[in-house]
XYZ file of C-alpha atoms in Angstrom:
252
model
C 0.000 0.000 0.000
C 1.103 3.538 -0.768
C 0.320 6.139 1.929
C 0.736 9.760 1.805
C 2.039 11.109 5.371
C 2.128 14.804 5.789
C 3.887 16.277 8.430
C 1.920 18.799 9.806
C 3.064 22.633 9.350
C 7.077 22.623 9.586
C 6.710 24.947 7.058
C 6.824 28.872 7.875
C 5.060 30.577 7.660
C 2.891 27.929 7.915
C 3.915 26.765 11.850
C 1.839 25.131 14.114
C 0.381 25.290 18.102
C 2.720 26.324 20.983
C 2.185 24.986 24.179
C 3.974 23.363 26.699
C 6.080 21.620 23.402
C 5.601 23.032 20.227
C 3.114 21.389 17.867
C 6.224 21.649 15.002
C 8.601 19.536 16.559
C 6.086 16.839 18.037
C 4.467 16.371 14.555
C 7.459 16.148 13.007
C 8.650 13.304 15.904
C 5.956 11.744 14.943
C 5.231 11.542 11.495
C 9.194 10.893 11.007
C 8.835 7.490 12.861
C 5.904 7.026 11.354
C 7.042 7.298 7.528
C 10.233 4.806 9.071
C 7.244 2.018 10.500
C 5.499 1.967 7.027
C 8.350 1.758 4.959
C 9.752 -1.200 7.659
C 6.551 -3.182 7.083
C 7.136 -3.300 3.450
C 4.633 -0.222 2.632
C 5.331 2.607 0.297
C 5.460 6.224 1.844
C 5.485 9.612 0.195
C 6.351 12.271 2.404
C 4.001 15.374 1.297
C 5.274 17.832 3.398
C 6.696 21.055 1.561
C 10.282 22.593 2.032
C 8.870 25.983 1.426
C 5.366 28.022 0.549
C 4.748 31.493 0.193
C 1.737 31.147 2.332
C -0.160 29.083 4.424
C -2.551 27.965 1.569
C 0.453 27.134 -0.749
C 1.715 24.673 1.791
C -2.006 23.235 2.515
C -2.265 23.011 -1.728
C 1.797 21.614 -1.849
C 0.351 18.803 0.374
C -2.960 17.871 -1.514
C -0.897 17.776 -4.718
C 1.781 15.841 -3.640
C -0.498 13.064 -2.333
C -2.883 13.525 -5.712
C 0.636 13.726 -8.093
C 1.147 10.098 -6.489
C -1.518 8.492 -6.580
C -1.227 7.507 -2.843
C -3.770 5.031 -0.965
C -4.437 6.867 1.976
C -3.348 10.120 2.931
C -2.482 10.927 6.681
C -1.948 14.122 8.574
C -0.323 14.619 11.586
C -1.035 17.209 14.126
C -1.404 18.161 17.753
C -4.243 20.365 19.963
C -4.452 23.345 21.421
C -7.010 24.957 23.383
C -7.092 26.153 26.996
C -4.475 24.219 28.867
C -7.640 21.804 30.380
C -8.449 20.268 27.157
C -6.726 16.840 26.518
C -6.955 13.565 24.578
C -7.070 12.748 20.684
C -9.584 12.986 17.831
C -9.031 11.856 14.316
C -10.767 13.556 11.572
C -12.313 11.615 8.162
C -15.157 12.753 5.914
C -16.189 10.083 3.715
C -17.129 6.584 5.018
C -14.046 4.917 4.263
C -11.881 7.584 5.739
C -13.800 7.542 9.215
C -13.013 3.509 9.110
C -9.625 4.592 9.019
C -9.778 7.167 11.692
C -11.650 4.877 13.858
C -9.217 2.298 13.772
C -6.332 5.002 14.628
C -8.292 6.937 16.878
C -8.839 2.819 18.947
C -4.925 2.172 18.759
C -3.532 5.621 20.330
C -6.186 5.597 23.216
C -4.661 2.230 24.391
C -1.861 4.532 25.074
C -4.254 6.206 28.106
C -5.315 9.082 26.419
C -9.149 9.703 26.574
C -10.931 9.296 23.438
C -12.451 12.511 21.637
C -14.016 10.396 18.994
C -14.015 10.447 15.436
C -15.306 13.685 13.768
C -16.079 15.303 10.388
C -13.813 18.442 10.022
C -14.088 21.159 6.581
C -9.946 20.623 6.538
C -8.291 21.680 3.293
C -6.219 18.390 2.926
C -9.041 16.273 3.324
C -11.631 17.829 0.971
C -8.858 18.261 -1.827
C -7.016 14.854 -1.499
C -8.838 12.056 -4.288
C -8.297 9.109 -1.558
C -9.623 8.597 1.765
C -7.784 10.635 3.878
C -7.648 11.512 7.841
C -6.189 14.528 9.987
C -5.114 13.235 13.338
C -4.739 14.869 16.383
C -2.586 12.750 18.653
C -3.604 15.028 21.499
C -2.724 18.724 23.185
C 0.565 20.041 23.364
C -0.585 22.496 25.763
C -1.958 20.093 28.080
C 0.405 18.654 31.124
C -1.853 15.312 31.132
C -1.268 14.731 27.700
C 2.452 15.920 27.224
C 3.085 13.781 30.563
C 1.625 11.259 28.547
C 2.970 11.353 25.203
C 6.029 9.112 23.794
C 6.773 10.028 20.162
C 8.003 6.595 19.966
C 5.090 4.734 21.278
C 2.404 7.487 18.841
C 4.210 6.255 15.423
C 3.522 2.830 17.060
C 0.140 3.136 17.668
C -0.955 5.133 14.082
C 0.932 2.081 12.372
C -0.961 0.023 13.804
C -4.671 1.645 13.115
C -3.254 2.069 9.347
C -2.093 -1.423 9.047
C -1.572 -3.563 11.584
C -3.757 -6.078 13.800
C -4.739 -6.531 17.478
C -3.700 -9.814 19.311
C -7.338 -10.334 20.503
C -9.005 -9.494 17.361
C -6.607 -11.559 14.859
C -8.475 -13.765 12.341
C -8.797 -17.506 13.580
C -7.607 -19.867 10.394
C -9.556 -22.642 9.309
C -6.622 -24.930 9.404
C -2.703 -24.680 10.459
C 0.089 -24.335 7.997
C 3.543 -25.352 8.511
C 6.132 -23.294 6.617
C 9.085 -25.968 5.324
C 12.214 -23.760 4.893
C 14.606 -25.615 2.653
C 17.919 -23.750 2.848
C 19.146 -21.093 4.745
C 17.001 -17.523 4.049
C 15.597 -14.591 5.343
C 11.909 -12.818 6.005
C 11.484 -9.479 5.207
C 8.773 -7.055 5.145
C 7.604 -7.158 1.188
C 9.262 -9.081 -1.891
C 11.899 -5.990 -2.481
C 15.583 -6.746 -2.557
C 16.908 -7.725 0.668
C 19.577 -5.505 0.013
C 17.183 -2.465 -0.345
C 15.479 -3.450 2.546
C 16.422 -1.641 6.499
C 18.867 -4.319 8.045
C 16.480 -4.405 11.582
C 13.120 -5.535 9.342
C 15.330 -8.719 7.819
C 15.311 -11.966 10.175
C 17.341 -15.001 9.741
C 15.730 -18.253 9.287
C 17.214 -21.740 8.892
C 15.847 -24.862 7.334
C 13.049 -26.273 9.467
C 9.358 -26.182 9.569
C 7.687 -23.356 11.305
C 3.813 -22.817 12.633
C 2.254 -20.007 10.380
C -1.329 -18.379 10.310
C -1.730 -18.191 6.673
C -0.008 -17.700 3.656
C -0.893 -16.395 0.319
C 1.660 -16.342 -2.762
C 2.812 -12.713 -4.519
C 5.471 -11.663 -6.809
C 7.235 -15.247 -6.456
C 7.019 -15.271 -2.753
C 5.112 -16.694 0.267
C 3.674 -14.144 2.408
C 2.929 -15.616 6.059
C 1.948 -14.365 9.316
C 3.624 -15.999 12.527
C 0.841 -16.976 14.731
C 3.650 -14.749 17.482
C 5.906 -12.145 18.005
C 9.112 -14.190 17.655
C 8.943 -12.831 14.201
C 8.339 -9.195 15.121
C 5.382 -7.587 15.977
C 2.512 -9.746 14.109
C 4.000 -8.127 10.240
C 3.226 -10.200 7.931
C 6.686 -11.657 6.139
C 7.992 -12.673 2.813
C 9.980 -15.815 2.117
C 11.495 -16.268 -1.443
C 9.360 -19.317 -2.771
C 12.449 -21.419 -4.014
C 13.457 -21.671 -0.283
C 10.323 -22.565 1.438
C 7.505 -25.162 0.719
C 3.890 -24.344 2.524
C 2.517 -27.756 4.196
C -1.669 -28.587 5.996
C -0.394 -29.650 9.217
């Protein structure tokens, strides 16, 4: 999947909130890791946030183009609150259908983090009535709020927004019909998509030697198995792809 991530503002003079942190710096902590999560899960990212406008509107319409130029899947924005210093917690903006999903899904992942759940809304933003995909505006929470800046991990954000975008909860993963065993026949690796290893971020690659291994399911792509441990010995639930010549897929 292809996803658009925009860093919000970073852009004078298009700049964001100040609070107790600036809203600059934490969306760009954010949406950093986040572009570096993607890409290590096999994804394709296009930053879309501008080097330079002339105004606040040319960086809004730099944004919306660069997602619409590339033809992305989903298009993400990252931002923080600000209101009175009381205010905390997150909210996640979509208009159409598919686009609340989305934000739903996000919004569910970063309140496991503790922070109390604004809900989803429907917000007249620029980039998400100009972008041609479905498209959300999240608000991670309030950088002028102590709970929420005592709170926040930039780390453990990117984390959870991966997650709502593409990943899959431990409770809520999809029961197979029947177990698979994976047969590796020589020495190989997993990796996060069928790219070159060698194109690939070292700490996404694991080593595997001949053996057979429980899997979840499987399906076949571009010459290779993709499979999803039925664990975290393999990283954290991603699915992985094994070379086909190496492995053999087996009912167990």
């Amino acid at each position: 999947m292809k996803f658009g991530i925009d860093i919000g503002h970073n852009c004078p003079p298009d700049t964001g909130a100040v609070g107790i942190k600036k809203e600059d710096e934490l969306t760009k902590a954010v949406g950093t890791r986040l572009m570096e999560k993607l890409k290590a899960a096999g994804h394709t990212v296009v930053d879309c946030t501008p080097n330079s406008a002339s105004g606040v509107n040319d960086s809004l319409r730099q944004r919306v183009n660069k997602a619409n130029a590339n033809n992305v899947n989903v298009f993400v924005s990252i931002h923080f609150n600000a209101a009175n210093s009381k205010a905390h917690g997150t909210e996640v903006f979509g208009i159409s259908n598919t686009s609340q999903g989305i934000a739903q899904s996000v919004l569910k992942e970063i309140v496991k983090l503790g922070f109390r759940d604004r809900g989803v809304k429907s917000g007249n933003f620029f980039v998400l009535r100009n972008t041609q995909m479905p498209a959300i505006l999240v608000e991670c929470c309030f950088c002028d709020s102590k709970i929420d800046m005592d709170l926040f991990d930039a780390e453990k954000m990117a984390e959870a927004i991966k997650d709502g975008l593409i990943g899959e909860d431990e409770e809520e993963a999809p029961k197979p019909d029947k177990n698979y065993i994976l047969e590796i026949t020589k020495p190989t690796i997993l990796k996060p998509s069928t790219e070159q290893a060698s194109d690939l971020p070292k700490d996404t690659l694991f080593d595997i030697t001949p053996g057979n291994y429980p899997i979840l399911s499987f399906l076949f792509e571009e010459q290779h198995y993709c499979v999803t441990w039925p664990d975290k010995s393999k990283g954290n639930r991603n699915k992985h792809f094994v070379f086909a010549e190496h492995c053999k897929i087996q009912e167990k």
